PDB file of N, CA and C in Angstrom:
ATOM      1  N   UNK G 201       0.694  24.906 -72.526  1.00 48.00           N
ATOM      2  CA  UNK G 201      -0.334  24.237 -71.805  1.00 48.00           C
ATOM      3  C   UNK G 201      -1.681  25.533 -71.307  1.00 48.00           C
ATOM      4  N   UNK G 202      -2.733  25.531 -71.304  1.00 56.00           N
ATOM      5  CA  UNK G 202      -3.310  26.385 -70.774  1.00 56.00           C
ATOM      6  C   UNK G 202      -4.325  25.716 -69.418  1.00 56.00           C
ATOM      7  N   UNK G 203      -4.556  25.729 -68.587  1.00 62.00           N
ATOM      8  CA  UNK G 203      -5.140  25.994 -67.672  1.00 62.00           C
ATOM      9  C   UNK G 203      -7.025  25.954 -67.585  1.00 62.00           C
ATOM     10  N   UNK G 204      -7.340  24.982 -68.138  1.00 68.00           N
ATOM     11  CA  UNK G 204      -8.645  25.239 -67.723  1.00 68.00           C
ATOM     12  C   UNK G 204      -9.454  24.747 -66.859  1.00 68.00           C
ATOM     13  N   UNK G 205     -10.649  25.208 -66.278  1.00 70.00           N
ATOM     14  CA  UNK G 205     -11.940  24.706 -65.817  1.00 70.00           C
ATOM     15  C   UNK G 205     -11.539  22.684 -65.110  1.00 70.00           C
ATOM     16  N   UNK G 206     -11.413  22.652 -66.275  1.00 70.00           N
ATOM     17  CA  UNK G 206     -11.381  20.700 -65.488  1.00 70.00           C
ATOM     18  C   UNK G 206     -10.122  20.811 -64.997  1.00 70.00           C
ATOM     19  N   UNK G 207      -8.835  21.489 -64.752  1.00 72.00           N
ATOM     20  CA  UNK G 207      -8.093  21.118 -64.337  1.00 72.00           C
ATOM     21  C   UNK G 207      -7.612  22.046 -63.290  1.00 72.00           C
ATOM     22  N   UNK G 208      -8.620  22.664 -62.952  1.00 76.00           N
ATOM     23  CA  UNK G 208      -8.704  23.651 -61.773  1.00 76.00           C
ATOM     24  C   UNK G 208      -9.571  22.961 -60.529  1.00 76.00           C
ATOM     25  N   UNK G 209     -10.539  22.291 -60.937  1.00 80.00           N
ATOM     26  CA  UNK G 209     -11.448  20.908 -60.566  1.00 80.00           C
ATOM     27  C   UNK G 209     -10.543  20.164 -59.538  1.00 80.00           C
ATOM     28  N   UNK G 210      -9.990  19.534 -61.068  1.00 81.00           N
ATOM     29  CA  UNK G 210      -9.662  18.444 -60.079  1.00 81.00           C
ATOM     30  C   UNK G 210      -8.482  18.637 -59.013  1.00 81.00           C
ATOM     31  N   UNK G 211      -7.862  20.068 -59.082  1.00 81.00           N
ATOM     32  CA  UNK G 211      -6.470  20.538 -58.230  1.00 81.00           C
ATOM     33  C   UNK G 211      -7.583  20.880 -56.620  1.00 81.00           C
ATOM     34  N   UNK G 212      -8.822  21.553 -56.960  1.00 82.00           N
ATOM     35  CA  UNK G 212      -9.223  21.441 -55.958  1.00 82.00           C
ATOM     36  C   UNK G 212     -10.152  20.654 -55.496  1.00 82.00           C
ATOM     37  N   UNK G 213     -10.356  19.400 -56.389  1.00 85.00           N
ATOM     38  CA  UNK G 213     -10.913  18.001 -55.127  1.00 85.00           C
ATOM     39  C   UNK G 213      -9.637  17.405 -54.816  1.00 85.00           C
ATOM     40  N   UNK G 214      -8.312  17.622 -55.375  1.00 85.00           N
ATOM     41  CA  UNK G 214      -7.355  16.835 -54.337  1.00 85.00           C
ATOM     42  C   UNK G 214      -6.541  17.456 -53.574  1.00 85.00           C
ATOM     43  N   UNK G 215      -6.650  18.804 -53.155  1.00 79.00           N
ATOM     44  CA  UNK G 215      -6.089  19.869 -52.136  1.00 79.00           C
ATOM     45  C   UNK G 215      -7.223  19.964 -50.928  1.00 79.00           C
ATOM     46  N   UNK G 216      -8.541  19.711 -51.252  1.00 83.00           N
ATOM     47  CA  UNK G 216      -9.536  19.217 -50.628  1.00 83.00           C
ATOM     48  C   UNK G 216      -9.840  18.002 -49.338  1.00 83.00           C
ATOM     49  N   UNK G 217      -8.646  17.207 -50.884  1.00 84.00           N
ATOM     50  CA  UNK G 217      -9.198  15.147 -50.078  1.00 84.00           C
ATOM     51  C   UNK G 217      -7.421  15.332 -49.014  1.00 84.00           C
ATOM     52  N   UNK G 218      -6.396  16.319 -49.205  1.00 82.00           N
ATOM     53  CA  UNK G 218      -5.288  16.498 -48.718  1.00 82.00           C
ATOM     54  C   UNK G 218      -5.815  16.666 -47.243  1.00 82.00           C
ATOM     55  N   UNK G 219      -6.816  17.378 -47.042  1.00 81.00           N
ATOM     56  CA  UNK G 219      -7.293  18.564 -46.509  1.00 81.00           C
ATOM     57  C   UNK G 219      -8.466  17.869 -45.606  1.00 81.00           C
ATOM     58  N   UNK G 220      -9.351  16.903 -46.113  1.00 79.00           N
ATOM     59  CA  UNK G 220      -9.826  16.412 -44.910  1.00 79.00           C
ATOM     60  C   UNK G 220      -9.008  15.318 -44.327  1.00 79.00           C
ATOM     61  N   UNK G 221      -7.725  14.209 -45.053  1.00 76.00           N
ATOM     62  CA  UNK G 221      -7.329  13.554 -44.159  1.00 76.00           C
ATOM     63  C   UNK G 221      -6.362  14.133 -43.021  1.00 76.00           C
ATOM     64  N   UNK G 222      -5.556  15.602 -43.546  1.00 75.00           N
ATOM     65  CA  UNK G 222      -4.815  15.412 -42.165  1.00 75.00           C
ATOM     66  C   UNK G 222      -5.963  16.086 -41.446  1.00 75.00           C
ATOM     67  N   UNK G 223      -6.869  17.013 -41.603  1.00 73.00           N
ATOM     68  CA  UNK G 223      -7.844  16.800 -40.108  1.00 73.00           C
ATOM     69  C   UNK G 223      -8.611  15.627 -39.522  1.00 73.00           C
ATOM     70  N   UNK G 224      -9.108  15.328 -40.936  1.00 67.00           N
ATOM     71  CA  UNK G 224      -9.663  13.548 -40.178  1.00 67.00           C
ATOM     72  C   UNK G 224     -11.127  14.219 -40.567  1.00 67.00           C
ATOM     73  N   UNK G 225     -11.720  12.722 -40.259  1.00 66.00           N
ATOM     74  CA  UNK G 225     -13.265  13.040 -39.695  1.00 66.00           C
ATOM     75  C   UNK G 225     -14.302  14.177 -39.573  1.00 66.00           C
ATOM     76  N   UNK G 226     -15.117  14.409 -40.209  1.00 68.00           N
ATOM     77  CA  UNK G 226     -15.839  15.432 -39.061  1.00 68.00           C
ATOM     78  C   UNK G 226     -16.742  14.975 -38.223  1.00 68.00           C
ATOM     79  N   UNK G 227     -16.974  15.653 -37.036  1.00 62.00           N
ATOM     80  CA  UNK G 227     -17.384  15.279 -36.483  1.00 62.00           C
ATOM     81  C   UNK G 227     -17.237  14.613 -35.052  1.00 62.00           C
ATOM     82  N   UNK G 228     -15.878  14.203 -35.500  1.00 66.00           N
ATOM     83  CA  UNK G 228     -15.616  13.112 -34.388  1.00 66.00           C
ATOM     84  C   UNK G 228     -14.847  14.114 -33.326  1.00 66.00           C
ATOM     85  N   UNK G 229     -15.046  13.773 -32.365  1.00 70.00           N
ATOM     86  CA  UNK G 229     -14.461  15.077 -31.473  1.00 70.00           C
ATOM     87  C   UNK G 229     -13.120  14.228 -30.871  1.00 70.00           C
ATOM     88  N   UNK G 230     -12.487  15.047 -29.926  1.00 70.00           N
ATOM     89  CA  UNK G 230     -10.977  13.921 -29.503  1.00 70.00           C
ATOM     90  C   UNK G 230     -11.579  13.653 -27.793  1.00 70.00           C
ATOM     91  N   UNK G 231     -10.852  12.759 -27.645  1.00 79.00           N
ATOM     92  CA  UNK G 231     -11.888  12.136 -26.718  1.00 79.00           C
ATOM     93  C   UNK G 231     -10.210  12.512 -25.486  1.00 79.00           C
ATOM     94  N   UNK G 232     -10.685  12.298 -24.195  1.00 84.00           N
ATOM     95  CA  UNK G 232      -9.183  12.482 -22.734  1.00 84.00           C
ATOM     96  C   UNK G 232      -8.889  11.436 -23.267  1.00 84.00           C
ATOM     97  N   UNK G 233      -8.637   9.989 -23.760  1.00 84.00           N
ATOM     98  CA  UNK G 233      -7.771   8.883 -24.282  1.00 84.00           C
ATOM     99  C   UNK G 233      -6.496   9.258 -25.546  1.00 84.00           C
ATOM    100  N   UNK G 234      -8.040  10.233 -26.132  1.00 82.00           N
ATOM    101  CA  UNK G 234      -6.842  10.562 -27.835  1.00 82.00           C
ATOM    102  C   UNK G 234      -5.797  11.386 -27.175  1.00 82.00           C
ATOM    103  N   UNK G 235      -6.666  12.413 -26.653  1.00 84.00           N
ATOM    104  CA  UNK G 235      -5.440  13.655 -25.538  1.00 84.00           C
ATOM    105  C   UNK G 235      -4.441  12.244 -25.016  1.00 84.00           C
ATOM    106  N   UNK G 236      -4.660  11.525 -24.641  1.00 90.00           N
ATOM    107  CA  UNK G 236      -3.466  11.150 -23.606  1.00 90.00           C
ATOM    108  C   UNK G 236      -2.467  10.177 -24.415  1.00 90.00           C
ATOM    109  N   UNK G 237      -3.317   9.872 -25.890  1.00 88.00           N
ATOM    110  CA  UNK G 237      -2.750   9.003 -26.369  1.00 88.00           C
ATOM    111  C   UNK G 237      -1.260   9.711 -27.319  1.00 88.00           C
ATOM    112  N   UNK G 238      -2.121  11.570 -27.792  1.00 87.00           N
ATOM    113  CA  UNK G 238      -1.228  12.232 -28.511  1.00 87.00           C
ATOM    114  C   UNK G 238      -0.050  12.465 -27.129  1.00 87.00           C
ATOM    115  N   UNK G 239      -0.200  13.011 -26.293  1.00 90.00           N
ATOM    116  CA  UNK G 239       0.727  13.543 -24.791  1.00 90.00           C
ATOM    117  C   UNK G 239       1.768  12.545 -24.858  1.00 90.00           C
ATOM    118  N   UNK G 240       1.619  10.860 -24.875  1.00 92.00           N
ATOM    119  CA  UNK G 240       2.304  10.019 -24.615  1.00 92.00           C
ATOM    120  C   UNK G 240       3.651  10.163 -25.897  1.00 92.00           C
ATOM    121  N   UNK G 241       3.111  10.485 -27.007  1.00 92.00           N
ATOM    122  CA  UNK G 241       3.320   9.931 -28.383  1.00 92.00           C
ATOM    123  C   UNK G 241       4.793  11.551 -28.630  1.00 92.00           C
ATOM    124  N   UNK G 242       3.794  12.680 -27.653  1.00 92.00           N
ATOM    125  CA  UNK G 242       5.091  13.646 -28.523  1.00 92.00           C
ATOM    126  C   UNK G 242       6.104  13.300 -26.938  1.00 92.00           C
ATOM    127  N   UNK G 243       5.596  12.724 -26.068  1.00 93.00           N
ATOM    128  CA  UNK G 243       6.776  12.631 -24.873  1.00 93.00           C
ATOM    129  C   UNK G 243       7.913  11.795 -25.531  1.00 93.00           C
ATOM    130  N   UNK G 244       7.087  10.528 -26.372  1.00 94.00           N
ATOM    131  CA  UNK G 244       8.244   9.606 -26.774  1.00 94.00           C
ATOM    132  C   UNK G 244       9.179  10.280 -27.543  1.00 94.00           C
ATOM    133  N   UNK G 245       8.058  11.259 -28.881  1.00 93.00           N
ATOM    134  CA  UNK G 245       9.132  11.915 -29.421  1.00 93.00           C
ATOM    135  C   UNK G 245      10.198  12.560 -29.049  1.00 93.00           C
ATOM    136  N   UNK G 246       9.999  13.125 -28.310  1.00 93.00           N
ATOM    137  CA  UNK G 246      10.771  14.529 -27.510  1.00 93.00           C
ATOM    138  C   UNK G 246      12.169  13.831 -26.960  1.00 93.00           C
ATOM    139  N   UNK G 247      11.749  12.485 -26.634  1.00 94.00           N
ATOM    140  CA  UNK G 247      12.621  11.899 -25.632  1.00 94.00           C
ATOM    141  C   UNK G 247      14.035  11.003 -27.272  1.00 94.00           C
ATOM    142  N   UNK G 248      13.417  10.718 -28.130  1.00 93.00           N
ATOM    143  CA  UNK G 248      14.287  10.225 -29.075  1.00 93.00           C
ATOM    144  C   UNK G 248      14.511  10.794 -29.679  1.00 93.00           C
ATOM    145  N   UNK G 249      14.514  12.282 -29.869  1.00 94.00           N
ATOM    146  CA  UNK G 249      14.972  13.137 -30.102  1.00 94.00           C
ATOM    147  C   UNK G 249      16.116  13.277 -29.263  1.00 94.00           C
ATOM    148  N   UNK G 250      16.610  13.113 -28.167  1.00 91.00           N
ATOM    149  CA  UNK G 250      17.272  13.776 -27.173  1.00 91.00           C
ATOM    150  C   UNK G 250      18.178  12.521 -27.250  1.00 91.00           C
ATOM    151  N   UNK G 251      17.899  11.507 -27.757  1.00 91.00           N
ATOM    152  CA  UNK G 251      19.155  10.511 -27.530  1.00 91.00           C
ATOM    153  C   UNK G 251      19.545  10.830 -28.961  1.00 91.00           C
ATOM    154  N   UNK G 252      18.666  11.069 -29.843  1.00 93.00           N
ATOM    155  CA  UNK G 252      19.696  11.193 -30.996  1.00 93.00           C
ATOM    156  C   UNK G 252      20.719  12.251 -30.989  1.00 93.00           C
ATOM    157  N   UNK G 253      20.476  13.515 -30.284  1.00 90.00           N
ATOM    158  CA  UNK G 253      21.129  14.311 -29.608  1.00 90.00           C
ATOM    159  C   UNK G 253      22.647  13.601 -29.362  1.00 90.00           C
ATOM    160  N   UNK G 254      22.094  13.317 -28.537  1.00 87.00           N
ATOM    161  CA  UNK G 254      23.331  12.984 -27.446  1.00 87.00           C
ATOM    162  C   UNK G 254      24.021  11.717 -28.334  1.00 87.00           C
ATOM    163  N   UNK G 255      23.712  11.141 -28.982  1.00 85.00           N
ATOM    164  CA  UNK G 255      24.166  10.071 -29.814  1.00 85.00           C
ATOM    165  C   UNK G 255      24.869  10.667 -31.090  1.00 85.00           C
ATOM    166  N   UNK G 256      24.395  11.881 -31.461  1.00 83.00           N
ATOM    167  CA  UNK G 256      25.691  12.840 -32.789  1.00 83.00           C
ATOM    168  C   UNK G 256      26.269  13.286 -32.548  1.00 83.00           C
ATOM    169  N   UNK G 257      26.126  13.594 -30.805  1.00 82.00           N
ATOM    170  CA  UNK G 257      27.582  14.484 -29.840  1.00 82.00           C
ATOM    171  C   UNK G 257      28.375  13.662 -30.170  1.00 82.00           C
ATOM    172  N   UNK G 258      28.416  12.011 -29.350  1.00 78.00           N
ATOM    173  CA  UNK G 258      29.004  11.174 -29.477  1.00 78.00           C
ATOM    174  C   UNK G 258      29.975  10.195 -30.582  1.00 78.00           C
ATOM    175  N   UNK G 259      29.368  10.521 -31.621  1.00 75.00           N
ATOM    176  CA  UNK G 259      29.339   9.461 -33.196  1.00 75.00           C
ATOM    177  C   UNK G 259      30.649  10.870 -33.256  1.00 75.00           C
ATOM    178  N   UNK G 260      29.858  12.397 -33.147  1.00 79.00           N
ATOM    179  CA  UNK G 260      31.223  12.746 -33.672  1.00 79.00           C
ATOM    180  C   UNK G 260      31.864  13.440 -32.898  1.00 79.00           C
ATOM    181  N   UNK G 261      32.048  13.022 -31.955  1.00 77.00           N
ATOM    182  CA  UNK G 261      33.312  13.067 -30.949  1.00 77.00           C
ATOM    183  C   UNK G 261      34.388  13.198 -31.627  1.00 77.00           C
ATOM    184  N   UNK G 262      35.904  14.037 -31.930  1.00 76.00           N
ATOM    185  CA  UNK G 262      36.707  12.962 -31.844  1.00 76.00           C
ATOM    186  C   UNK G 262      37.633  11.889 -31.596  1.00 76.00           C
ATOM    187  N   UNK G 263      36.970  12.549 -30.039  1.00 79.00           N
ATOM    188  CA  UNK G 263      37.796  11.105 -28.600  1.00 79.00           C
ATOM    189  C   UNK G 263      36.926  10.049 -29.191  1.00 79.00           C
ATOM    190  N   UNK G 264      35.739   9.835 -29.790  1.00 73.00           N
ATOM    191  CA  UNK G 264      34.952   8.373 -30.964  1.00 73.00           C
ATOM    192  C   UNK G 264      35.681   8.135 -31.367  1.00 73.00           C
ATOM    193  N   UNK G 265      36.457   8.822 -32.804  1.00 76.00           N
ATOM    194  CA  UNK G 265      37.128   8.334 -33.517  1.00 76.00           C
ATOM    195  C   UNK G 265      38.394   7.190 -33.138  1.00 76.00           C
ATOM    196  N   UNK G 266      38.551   8.016 -32.248  1.00 80.00           N
ATOM    197  CA  UNK G 266      40.366   7.907 -31.932  1.00 80.00           C
ATOM    198  C   UNK G 266      40.254   6.787 -30.640  1.00 80.00           C
ATOM    199  N   UNK G 267      39.013   6.441 -30.148  1.00 81.00           N
ATOM    200  CA  UNK G 267      38.970   4.894 -29.961  1.00 81.00           C
ATOM    201  C   UNK G 267      38.459   3.699 -30.400  1.00 81.00           C
ATOM    202  N   UNK G 268      37.792   4.145 -32.206  1.00 80.00           N
ATOM    203  CA  UNK G 268      37.290   3.108 -32.902  1.00 80.00           C
ATOM    204  C   UNK G 268      38.912   3.130 -33.938  1.00 80.00           C
ATOM    205  N   UNK G 269      39.529   3.371 -34.146  1.00 83.00           N
ATOM    206  CA  UNK G 269      41.129   3.344 -34.364  1.00 83.00           C
ATOM    207  C   UNK G 269      41.780   2.539 -33.298  1.00 83.00           C
ATOM    208  N   UNK G 270      41.056   3.201 -32.493  1.00 84.00           N
ATOM    209  CA  UNK G 270      42.269   1.792 -31.728  1.00 84.00           C
ATOM    210  C   UNK G 270      41.965   0.274 -31.126  1.00 84.00           C
ATOM    211  N   UNK G 271      40.644   0.123 -31.511  1.00 87.00           N
ATOM    212  CA  UNK G 271      39.397  -0.556 -31.082  1.00 87.00           C
ATOM    213  C   UNK G 271      39.361  -1.075 -32.424  1.00 87.00           C
ATOM    214  N   UNK G 272      39.618  -1.004 -33.665  1.00 86.00           N
ATOM    215  CA  UNK G 272      39.968  -1.409 -35.332  1.00 86.00           C
ATOM    216  C   UNK G 272      41.535  -2.395 -35.160  1.00 86.00           C
ATOM    217  N   UNK G 273      42.578  -1.605 -35.211  1.00 86.00           N
ATOM    218  CA  UNK G 273      43.938  -1.765 -34.671  1.00 86.00           C
ATOM    219  C   UNK G 273      44.600  -2.982 -33.676  1.00 86.00           C
ATOM    220  N   UNK G 274      43.565  -3.155 -33.162  1.00 86.00           N
ATOM    221  CA  UNK G 274      43.181  -4.238 -31.985  1.00 86.00           C
ATOM    222  C   UNK G 274      42.995  -5.502 -32.344  1.00 86.00           C
ATOM    223  N   UNK G 275      41.972  -5.356 -33.630  1.00 86.00           N
ATOM    224  CA  UNK G 275      41.207  -6.867 -33.788  1.00 86.00           C
ATOM    225  C   UNK G 275      41.893  -7.155 -35.282  1.00 86.00           C
ATOM    226  N   UNK G 276      42.512  -6.213 -35.747  1.00 83.00           N
ATOM    227  CA  UNK G 276      43.498  -6.815 -37.000  1.00 83.00           C
ATOM    228  C   UNK G 276      44.502  -7.098 -36.221  1.00 83.00           C
ATOM    229  N   UNK G 277      45.087  -6.916 -35.335  1.00 80.00           N
ATOM    230  CA  UNK G 277      46.208  -7.418 -35.218  1.00 80.00           C
ATOM    231  C   UNK G 277      46.106  -8.219 -33.932  1.00 80.00           C
ATOM    232  N   UNK G 278      44.730  -8.512 -33.831  1.00 74.00           N
ATOM    233  CA  UNK G 278      44.582 -10.021 -33.449  1.00 74.00           C
ATOM    234  C   UNK G 278      44.050 -10.588 -34.127  1.00 74.00           C
ATOM    235  N   UNK G 279      43.562 -10.182 -35.429  1.00 61.00           N
ATOM    236  CA  UNK G 279      43.414 -11.944 -36.341  1.00 61.00           C
ATOM    237  C   UNK G 279      44.821 -12.254 -36.922  1.00 61.00           C
TER     238      UNK G 279
END
């Protein structure tokens, strides 16, 4: 299979479209509200990452597994 000029043009157009989608429309400047929204979203992502890290520590803790097993035994014996 050879790569012809048509294939190169198609790839170039696709790359250009992806860059345009990522960068957004030209000439549109972010305003203060956009910056505040971005900062708020970044803060929310940070908080979510911290919560996920905490949950991962809890779930991977050996004591958590042991407590869960005891709870399962209690439920099984009660049923």
